[in-house]
XYZ file of C-alpha atoms in Angstrom:
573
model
C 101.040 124.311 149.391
C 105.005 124.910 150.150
C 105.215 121.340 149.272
C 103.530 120.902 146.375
C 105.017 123.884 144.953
C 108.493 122.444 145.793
C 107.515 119.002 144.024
C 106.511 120.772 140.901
C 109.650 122.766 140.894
C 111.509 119.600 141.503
C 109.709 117.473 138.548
C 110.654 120.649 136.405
C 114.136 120.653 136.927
C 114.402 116.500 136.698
C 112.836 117.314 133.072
C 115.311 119.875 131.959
C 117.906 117.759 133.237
C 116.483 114.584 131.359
C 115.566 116.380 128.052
C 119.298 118.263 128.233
C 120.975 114.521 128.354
C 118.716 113.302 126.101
C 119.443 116.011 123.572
C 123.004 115.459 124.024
C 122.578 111.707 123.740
C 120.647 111.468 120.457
C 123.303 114.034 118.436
C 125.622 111.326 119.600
C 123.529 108.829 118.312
C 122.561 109.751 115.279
C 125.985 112.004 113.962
C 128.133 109.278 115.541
C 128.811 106.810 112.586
C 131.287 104.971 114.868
C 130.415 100.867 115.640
C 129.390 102.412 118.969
C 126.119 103.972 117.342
C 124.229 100.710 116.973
C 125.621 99.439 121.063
C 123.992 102.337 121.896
C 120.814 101.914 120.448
C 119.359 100.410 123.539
C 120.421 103.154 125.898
C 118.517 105.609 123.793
C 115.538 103.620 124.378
C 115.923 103.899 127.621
C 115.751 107.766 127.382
C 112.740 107.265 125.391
C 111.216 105.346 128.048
C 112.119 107.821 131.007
C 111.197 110.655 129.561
C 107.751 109.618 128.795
C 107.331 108.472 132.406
C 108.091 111.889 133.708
C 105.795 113.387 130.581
C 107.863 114.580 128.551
C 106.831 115.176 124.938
C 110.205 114.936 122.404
C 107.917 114.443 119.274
C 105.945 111.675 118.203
C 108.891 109.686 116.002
C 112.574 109.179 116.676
C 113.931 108.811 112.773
C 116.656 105.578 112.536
C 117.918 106.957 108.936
C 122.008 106.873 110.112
C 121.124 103.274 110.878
C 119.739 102.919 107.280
C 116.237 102.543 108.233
C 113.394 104.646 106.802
C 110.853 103.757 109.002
C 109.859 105.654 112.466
C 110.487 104.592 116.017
C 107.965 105.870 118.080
C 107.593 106.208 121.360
C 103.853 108.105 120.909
C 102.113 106.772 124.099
C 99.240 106.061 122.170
C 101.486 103.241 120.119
C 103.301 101.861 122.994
C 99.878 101.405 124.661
C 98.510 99.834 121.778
C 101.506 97.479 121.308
C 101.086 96.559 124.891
C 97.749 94.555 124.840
C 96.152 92.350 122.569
C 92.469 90.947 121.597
C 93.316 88.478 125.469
C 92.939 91.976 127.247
C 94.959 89.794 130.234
C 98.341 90.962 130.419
C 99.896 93.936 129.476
C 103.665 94.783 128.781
C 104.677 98.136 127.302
C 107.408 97.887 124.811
C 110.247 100.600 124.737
C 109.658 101.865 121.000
C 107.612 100.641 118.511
C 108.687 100.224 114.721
C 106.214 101.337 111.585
C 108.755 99.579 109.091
C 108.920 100.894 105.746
C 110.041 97.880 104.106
C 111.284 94.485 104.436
C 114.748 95.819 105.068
C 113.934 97.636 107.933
C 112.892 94.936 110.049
C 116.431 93.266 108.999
C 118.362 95.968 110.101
C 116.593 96.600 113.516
C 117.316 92.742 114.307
C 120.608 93.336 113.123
C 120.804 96.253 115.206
C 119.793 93.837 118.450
C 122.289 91.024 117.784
C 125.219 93.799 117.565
C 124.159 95.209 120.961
C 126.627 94.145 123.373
C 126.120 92.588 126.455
C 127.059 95.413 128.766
C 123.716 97.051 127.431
C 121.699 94.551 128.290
C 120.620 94.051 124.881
C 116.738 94.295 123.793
C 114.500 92.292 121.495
C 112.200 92.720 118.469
C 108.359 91.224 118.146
C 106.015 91.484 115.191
C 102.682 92.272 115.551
C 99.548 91.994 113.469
C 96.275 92.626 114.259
C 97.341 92.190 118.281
C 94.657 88.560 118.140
C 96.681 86.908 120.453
C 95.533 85.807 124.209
C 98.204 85.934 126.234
C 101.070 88.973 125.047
C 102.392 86.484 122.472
C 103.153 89.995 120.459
C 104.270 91.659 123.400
C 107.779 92.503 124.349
C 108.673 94.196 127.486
C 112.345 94.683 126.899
C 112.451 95.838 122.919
C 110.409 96.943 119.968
C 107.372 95.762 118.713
C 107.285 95.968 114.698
C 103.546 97.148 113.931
C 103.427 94.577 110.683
C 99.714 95.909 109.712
C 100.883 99.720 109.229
C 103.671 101.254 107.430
C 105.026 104.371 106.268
C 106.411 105.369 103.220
C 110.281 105.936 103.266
C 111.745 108.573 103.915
C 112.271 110.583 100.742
C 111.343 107.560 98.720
C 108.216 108.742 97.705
C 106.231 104.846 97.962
C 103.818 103.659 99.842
C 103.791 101.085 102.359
C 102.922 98.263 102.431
C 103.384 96.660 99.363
C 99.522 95.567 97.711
C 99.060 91.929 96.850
C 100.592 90.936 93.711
C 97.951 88.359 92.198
C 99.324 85.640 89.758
C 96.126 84.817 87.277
C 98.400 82.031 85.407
C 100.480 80.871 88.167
C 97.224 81.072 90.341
C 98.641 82.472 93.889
C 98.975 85.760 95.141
C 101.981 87.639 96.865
C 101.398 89.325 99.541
C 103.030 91.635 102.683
C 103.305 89.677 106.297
C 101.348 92.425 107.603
C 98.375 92.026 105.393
C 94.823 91.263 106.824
C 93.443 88.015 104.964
C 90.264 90.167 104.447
C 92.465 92.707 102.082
C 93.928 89.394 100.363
C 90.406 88.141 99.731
C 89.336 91.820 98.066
C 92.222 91.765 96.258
C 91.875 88.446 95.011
C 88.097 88.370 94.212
C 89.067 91.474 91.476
C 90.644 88.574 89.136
C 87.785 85.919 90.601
C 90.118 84.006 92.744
C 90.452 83.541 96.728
C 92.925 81.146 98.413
C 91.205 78.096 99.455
C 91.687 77.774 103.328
C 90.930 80.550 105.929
C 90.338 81.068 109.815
C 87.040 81.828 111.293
C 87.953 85.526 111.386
C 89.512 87.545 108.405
C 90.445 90.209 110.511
C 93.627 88.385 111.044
C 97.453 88.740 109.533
C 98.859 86.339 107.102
C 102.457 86.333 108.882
C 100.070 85.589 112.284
C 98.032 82.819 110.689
C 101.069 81.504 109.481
C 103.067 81.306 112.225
C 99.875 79.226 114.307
C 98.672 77.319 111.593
C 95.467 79.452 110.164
C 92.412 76.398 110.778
C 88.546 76.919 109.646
C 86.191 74.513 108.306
C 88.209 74.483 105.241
C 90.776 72.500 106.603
C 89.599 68.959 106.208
C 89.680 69.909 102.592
C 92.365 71.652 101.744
C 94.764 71.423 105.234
C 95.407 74.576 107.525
C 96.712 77.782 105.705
C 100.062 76.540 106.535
C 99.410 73.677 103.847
C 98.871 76.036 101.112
C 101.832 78.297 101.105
C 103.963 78.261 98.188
C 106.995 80.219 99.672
C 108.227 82.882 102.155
C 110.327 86.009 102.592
C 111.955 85.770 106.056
C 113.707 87.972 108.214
C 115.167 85.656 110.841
C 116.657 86.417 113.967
C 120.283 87.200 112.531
C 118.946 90.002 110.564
C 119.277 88.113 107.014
C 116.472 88.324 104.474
C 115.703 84.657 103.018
C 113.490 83.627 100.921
C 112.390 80.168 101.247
C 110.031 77.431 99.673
C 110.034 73.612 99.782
C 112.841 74.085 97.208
C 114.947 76.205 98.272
C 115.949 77.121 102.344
C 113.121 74.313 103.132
C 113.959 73.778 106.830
C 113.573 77.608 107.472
C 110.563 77.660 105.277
C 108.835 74.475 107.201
C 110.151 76.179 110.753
C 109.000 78.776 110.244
C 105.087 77.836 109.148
C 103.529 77.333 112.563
C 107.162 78.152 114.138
C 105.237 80.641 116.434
C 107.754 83.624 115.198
C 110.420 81.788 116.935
C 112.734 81.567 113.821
C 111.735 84.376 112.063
C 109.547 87.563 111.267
C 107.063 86.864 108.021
C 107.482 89.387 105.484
C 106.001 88.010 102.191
C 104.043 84.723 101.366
C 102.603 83.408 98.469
C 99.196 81.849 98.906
C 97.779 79.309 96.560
C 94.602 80.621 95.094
C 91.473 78.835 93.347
C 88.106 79.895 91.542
C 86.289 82.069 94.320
C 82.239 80.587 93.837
C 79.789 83.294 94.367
C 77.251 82.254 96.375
C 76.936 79.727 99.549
C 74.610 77.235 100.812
C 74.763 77.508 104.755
C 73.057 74.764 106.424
C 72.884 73.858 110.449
C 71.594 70.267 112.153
C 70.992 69.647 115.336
C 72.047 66.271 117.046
C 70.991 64.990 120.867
C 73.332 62.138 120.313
C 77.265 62.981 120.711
C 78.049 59.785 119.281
C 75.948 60.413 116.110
C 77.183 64.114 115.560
C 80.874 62.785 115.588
C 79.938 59.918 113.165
C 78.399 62.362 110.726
C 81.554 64.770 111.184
C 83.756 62.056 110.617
C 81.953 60.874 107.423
C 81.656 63.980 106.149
C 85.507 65.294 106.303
C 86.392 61.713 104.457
C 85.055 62.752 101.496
C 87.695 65.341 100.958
C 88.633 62.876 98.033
C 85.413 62.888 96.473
C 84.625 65.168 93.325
C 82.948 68.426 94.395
C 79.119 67.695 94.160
C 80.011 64.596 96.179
C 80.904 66.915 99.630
C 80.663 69.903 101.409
C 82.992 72.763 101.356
C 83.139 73.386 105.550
C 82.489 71.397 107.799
C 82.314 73.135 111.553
C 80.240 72.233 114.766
C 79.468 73.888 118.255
C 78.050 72.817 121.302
C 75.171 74.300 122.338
C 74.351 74.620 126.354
C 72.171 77.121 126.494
C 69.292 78.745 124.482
C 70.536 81.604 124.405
C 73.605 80.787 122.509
C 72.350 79.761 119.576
C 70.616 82.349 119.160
C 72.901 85.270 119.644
C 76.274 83.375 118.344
C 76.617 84.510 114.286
C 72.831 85.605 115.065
C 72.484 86.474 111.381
C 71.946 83.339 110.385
C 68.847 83.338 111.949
C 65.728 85.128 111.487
C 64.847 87.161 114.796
C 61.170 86.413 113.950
C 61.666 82.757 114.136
C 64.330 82.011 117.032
C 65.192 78.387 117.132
C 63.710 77.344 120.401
C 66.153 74.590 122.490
C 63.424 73.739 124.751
C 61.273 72.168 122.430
C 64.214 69.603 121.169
C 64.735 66.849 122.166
C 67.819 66.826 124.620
C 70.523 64.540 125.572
C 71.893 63.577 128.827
C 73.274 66.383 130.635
C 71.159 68.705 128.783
C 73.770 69.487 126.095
C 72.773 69.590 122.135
C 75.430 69.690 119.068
C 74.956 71.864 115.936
C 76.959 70.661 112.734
C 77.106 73.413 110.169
C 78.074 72.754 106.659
C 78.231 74.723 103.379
C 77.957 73.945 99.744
C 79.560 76.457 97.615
C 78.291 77.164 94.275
C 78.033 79.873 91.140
C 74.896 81.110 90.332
C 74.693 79.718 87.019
C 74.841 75.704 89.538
C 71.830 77.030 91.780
C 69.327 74.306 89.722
C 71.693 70.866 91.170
C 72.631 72.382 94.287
C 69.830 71.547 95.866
C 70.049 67.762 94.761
C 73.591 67.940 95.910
C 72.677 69.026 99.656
C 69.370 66.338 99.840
C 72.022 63.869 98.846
C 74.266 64.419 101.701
C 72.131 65.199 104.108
C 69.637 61.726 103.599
C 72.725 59.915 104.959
C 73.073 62.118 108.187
C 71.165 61.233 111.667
C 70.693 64.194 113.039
C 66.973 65.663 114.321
C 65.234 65.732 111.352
C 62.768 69.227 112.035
C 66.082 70.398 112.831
C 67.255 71.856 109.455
C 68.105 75.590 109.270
C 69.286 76.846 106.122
C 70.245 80.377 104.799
C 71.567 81.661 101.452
C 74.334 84.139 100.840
C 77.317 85.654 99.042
C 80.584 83.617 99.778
C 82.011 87.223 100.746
C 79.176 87.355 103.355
C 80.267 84.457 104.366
C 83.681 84.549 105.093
C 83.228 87.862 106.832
C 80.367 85.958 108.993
C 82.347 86.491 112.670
C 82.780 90.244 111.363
C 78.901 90.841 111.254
C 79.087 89.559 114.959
C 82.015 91.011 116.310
C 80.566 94.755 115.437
C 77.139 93.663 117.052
C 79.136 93.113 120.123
C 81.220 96.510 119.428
C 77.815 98.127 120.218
C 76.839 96.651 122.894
C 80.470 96.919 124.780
C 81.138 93.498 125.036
C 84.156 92.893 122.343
C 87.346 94.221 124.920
C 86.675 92.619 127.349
C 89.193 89.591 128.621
C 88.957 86.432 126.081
C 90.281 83.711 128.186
C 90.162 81.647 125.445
C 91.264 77.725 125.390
C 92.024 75.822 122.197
C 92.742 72.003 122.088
C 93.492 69.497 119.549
C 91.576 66.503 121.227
C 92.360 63.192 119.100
C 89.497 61.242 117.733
C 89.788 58.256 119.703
C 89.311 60.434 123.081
C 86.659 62.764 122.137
C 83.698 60.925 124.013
C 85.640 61.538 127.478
C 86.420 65.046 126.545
C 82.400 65.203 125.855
C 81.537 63.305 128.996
C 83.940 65.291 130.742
C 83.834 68.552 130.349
C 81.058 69.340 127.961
C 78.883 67.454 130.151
C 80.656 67.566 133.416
C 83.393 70.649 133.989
C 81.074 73.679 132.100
C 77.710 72.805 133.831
C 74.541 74.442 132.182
C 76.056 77.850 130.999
C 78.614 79.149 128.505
C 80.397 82.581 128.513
C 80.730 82.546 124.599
C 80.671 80.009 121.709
C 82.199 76.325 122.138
C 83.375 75.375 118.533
C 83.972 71.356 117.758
C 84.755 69.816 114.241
C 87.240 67.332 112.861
C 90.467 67.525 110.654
C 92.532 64.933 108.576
C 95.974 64.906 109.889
C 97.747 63.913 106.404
C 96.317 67.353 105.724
C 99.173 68.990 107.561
C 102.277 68.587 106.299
C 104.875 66.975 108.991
C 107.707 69.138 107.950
C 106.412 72.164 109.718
C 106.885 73.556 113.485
C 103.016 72.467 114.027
C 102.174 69.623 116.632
C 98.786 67.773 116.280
C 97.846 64.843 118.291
C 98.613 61.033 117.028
C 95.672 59.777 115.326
C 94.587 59.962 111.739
C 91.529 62.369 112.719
C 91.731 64.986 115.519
C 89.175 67.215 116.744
C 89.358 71.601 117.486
C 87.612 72.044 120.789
C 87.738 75.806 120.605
C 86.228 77.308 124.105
C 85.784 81.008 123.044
C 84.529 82.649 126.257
C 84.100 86.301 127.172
C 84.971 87.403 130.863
C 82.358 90.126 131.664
C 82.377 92.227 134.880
C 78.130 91.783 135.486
C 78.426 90.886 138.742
C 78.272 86.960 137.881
C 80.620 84.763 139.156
C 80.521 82.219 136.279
C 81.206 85.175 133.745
C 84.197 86.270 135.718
C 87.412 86.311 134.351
C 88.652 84.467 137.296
C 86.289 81.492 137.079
C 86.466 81.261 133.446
C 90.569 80.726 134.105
C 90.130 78.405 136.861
C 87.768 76.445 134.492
C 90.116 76.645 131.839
C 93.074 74.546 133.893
C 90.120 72.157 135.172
C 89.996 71.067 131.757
C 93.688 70.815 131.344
C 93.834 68.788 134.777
C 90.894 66.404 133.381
C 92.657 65.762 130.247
C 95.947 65.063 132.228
C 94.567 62.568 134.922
C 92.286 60.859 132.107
C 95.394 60.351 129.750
C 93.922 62.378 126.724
C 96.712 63.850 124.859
C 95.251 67.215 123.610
C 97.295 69.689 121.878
C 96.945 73.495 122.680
C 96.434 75.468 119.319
C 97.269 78.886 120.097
C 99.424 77.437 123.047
C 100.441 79.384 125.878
C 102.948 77.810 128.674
C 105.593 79.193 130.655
C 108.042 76.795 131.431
C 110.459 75.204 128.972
C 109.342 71.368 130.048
C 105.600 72.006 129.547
C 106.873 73.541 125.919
C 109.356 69.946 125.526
C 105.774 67.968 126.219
C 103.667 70.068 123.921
C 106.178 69.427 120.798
C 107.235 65.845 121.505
C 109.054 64.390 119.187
C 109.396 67.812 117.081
C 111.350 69.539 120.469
C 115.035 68.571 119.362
C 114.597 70.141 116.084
C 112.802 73.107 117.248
C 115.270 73.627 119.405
C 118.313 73.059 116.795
C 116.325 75.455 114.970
C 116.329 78.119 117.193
C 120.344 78.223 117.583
C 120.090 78.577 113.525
C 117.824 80.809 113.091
C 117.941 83.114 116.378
C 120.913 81.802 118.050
C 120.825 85.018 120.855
C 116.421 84.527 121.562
C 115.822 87.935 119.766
C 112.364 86.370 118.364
C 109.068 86.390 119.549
C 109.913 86.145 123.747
C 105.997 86.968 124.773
C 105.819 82.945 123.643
C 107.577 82.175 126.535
C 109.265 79.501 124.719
C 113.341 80.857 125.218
C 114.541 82.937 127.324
C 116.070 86.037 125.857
C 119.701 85.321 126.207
C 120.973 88.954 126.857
C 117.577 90.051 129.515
C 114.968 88.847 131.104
C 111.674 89.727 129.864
C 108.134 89.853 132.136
C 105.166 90.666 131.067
C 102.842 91.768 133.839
C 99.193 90.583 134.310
C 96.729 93.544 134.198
């Protein structure tokens, strides 16, 4: 008892002593308006970080005002934990403070802050965050602060809130909106003057300055390119601390680095996002195929109509690969009814024991709801898929949209949403998508799935060249979007550790057969895997880079640069 009693007394002490420095320390800081405030800046953080290790509680918010920024700094463990995991649930890499900005012009002077840190200090870096959707601590930063773009506070004193709401443009249709924002705000702020932008990802749950930064791909994209494709122009912060704003007019190689740039060049504060008349209700129709090579040809057909007038094609055009029973059944289970499941076994299957679901929606208005139904038997008469395989539903395009939402808080409920995603995305180019089938669909996952296997096609002169996004050579490339769930049942196949080890068998087959896939979503750790995935585009990333963030301030959880002042690890959980 001696001893414990000795340790407490100890700990006690080592806190007075810490919170007596630190109280010292930040009347320097902050009453100091001397250059040596900002060099500093990092040391403080430091403090921060110790004395929450030894449990020390100095307030939930450290306020940056002499440093001009009305935002808080928090070190609340709550945040940092939060800002040290994402949706991947596979690493995890505390940050020393993180940032609830208060405007654009905080983040700039925070990264200005950084670049003026000297090197004695050991300098520290800045990631934004969204909705934390990433896979593998692309958000995180181990050595810095992590700017919490989805939350803000209103400045100090200034009596606003924060963020900014969309600004929509009913003449110019687009809308303006905050980096920050979730695309499901945009679309309920847009559908007040009857307009939505016209390309989205799977999930709405999502930031725009995210999206952006990947490329932002749903079934849309055939039609109307990846959300990259439809951005009209950008406020930037980039990693020297200077506010641009940038178009295809004006700053156009920040503005085309930047869109899928991966938050190398810099942080996403504002975009505006070309809108078009939102349609009301939706036509949601699934096929079944037994034949690879026929569900291809019909995807193929399909996304070459993007040309066509509108009654002439579909709106989305998406696919998954189907196992299992059990999948299609529970995967967006909505769309069926549980009193009629569709029943696998009593298809007929294909070799290997693998079926193909294309599903395809025709948009409409309700006043359109007489010819919509010629429109669909048209398109579908020249389609060879099972034929007592139709299944078709009806619904608001809202409904729609919001489709993985419905799914993701059935699996809420059931405990099965954070868990580790050890998802795998690929670009897999049309002229190699057989062997990927015969491969791994058929080969590498065997009889059983962990979570849904999405497959459709995309028009490469749909993505615009100019930006930091790499696709694969030919004219028409496929997603192949393994979204699997690691779940601690006691099953080895569900494990996280054989869903990983399944994941680099597919990377291994695609190497030793020659198919040059393309991670979307990529995640390497070496700067020569990076050099192979961008090709061609790798000099002028790079050249990039030494404009935009010349000291690797940006976005380090990529993995892309090291940070040129530390070394930053994040730590697998």
């Amino acid at each position: 008892m001696q001893r414990c009693h000795c340790d407490h007394h100890h700990r006690r002490r080592h806190r007075r002593s810490i919170a007596s420095a630190a109280a010292v320390y930040f009347k320097l800081l902050f009453n100091n308006n001397s250059a040596m405030m900002v060099s500093k800046l990092l040391l403080a953080f430091a403090f921060c970080r110790l004395m929450a290790t030894v449990g020390l509680n100095m307030g939930p918010a450290v306020e940056l005002s002499r440093l001009g920024i009305d935002g808080l700094l928090t070190i609340d463990p709550s945040a940092v934990e939060t800002a040290s995991i994402d949706f991947g649930l596979m690493t995890r890499n505390p940050p020393l403070a993180v940032l609830h900005p208060a405007s654009a012009d905080d983040i700039a002077r925070l990264i200005r802050a950084a670049v003026a840190t000297p090197e004695e200090y050991g300098g520290f870096t800045v990631s934004a965050r969204g909705h934390g959707h990433s896979i593998n601590g692309q958000a995180q930063t181990g050595n810095g602060v992590v700017i919490e773009m989805s939350s803000g506070v209103g400045g100090v004193d200034s009596g606003r809130d924060f963020p900014p709401p969309p600004i929509v443009s009913e003449k110019e249709m687009f809308v303006d909106v905050w980096g920050g924002e979730l695309w499901i705000d945009v679309l309920k702020s847009t559908l007040r003057y009857g307009l939505a932008p016209r390309s989205w990802t799977d999930y709405l749950y999502l930031s725009v300055g995210g999206t952006l930064s990947n490329g932002g791909i749903s079934g849309q994209a055939f039609n109307h390119g990846p959300q990259i494709s439809n951005v009209l122009e950008l406020d930037v912060v980039t990693g020297n601390g200077e506010l641009t704003t940038c178009s295809n007019e004006e700053n156009p190689d920040l503005f085309h680095g930047v869109l899928g740039g991966l938050g190398q060049f810099g942080i996403i504060t504002r975009a505006r996002i070309v809108l078009e008349q939102a349609p009301q209700r939706v036509r949601w129709i699934r096929v079944l195929y037994s034949n690879f090579t026929a569900f291809t040809r019909d995807q193929e057909r399909l996304i070459s109509l993007h040309a066509k007038p509108k009654n002439e094609k579909f709106d989305y055009v998406e696919g998954f690969v189907i196992v299992d029973e059990g999948l299609i059944n529970n995967w967006r289970s909505s769309f069926f009814s549980p009193a009629n499941p569709v029943k696998i076994s009593s298809l007929k299957k294909a070799d290997g024991g693998v079926l193909y679901c294309l599903e395809i929606t025709k948009n409409y208005h309700e006043s359109q709801s007489l010819t919509v139904d010629q429109e669909v038997e048209a398109l579908l008469k020249e389609l060879d898929y099972i034929p007592e395989s139709v299944f078709t539903t009806d619904l608001g395009y809202v409904d729609f949209l919001d489709r993985v939402h419905t799914a993701e808080l059935k699996l809420r409920s059931k405990g099965l949403w954070d868990v580790p995603h050890p998802w795998l995305n690929l670009f897999v180019p049309k002229s190699r998508i057989a062997d990927f089938d015969r491969g791994v669909f058929k080969g590498i996952l065997g009889n059983n799935t962990s979570g849904p296997i999405l497959i459709y096609p995309m028009n490469k002169h749909k993505w615009d060249p100019r930006s930091s996004a790499v696709t694969p050579d030919d004219d028409v490339f496929y997603l192949v979007a393994l979204l699997r769930s690691a779940i601690d049942n006691g099953e080895e196949t569900q494990s996280l550790e054989y869903l990983s080890n399944q994941n680099h068998q597919i990377i291994a087959f695609c190497s030793n057969e020659g198919i040059e896939v393309k991670q979307y979503l990529p995640h390497y750790t070496m700067e020569e895997e990076w050099a192979e995935h961008f090709g061609d585009k790798w000099p002028e990333f790079q050249r990039r880079k030494m404009k935009f963030d010349p000291h690797h301030i940006l976005a380090t959880g990529q993995r892309i640069f090291s940070p040129s002042k530390s070394v930053d690890m994040a730590v697998s959980r």
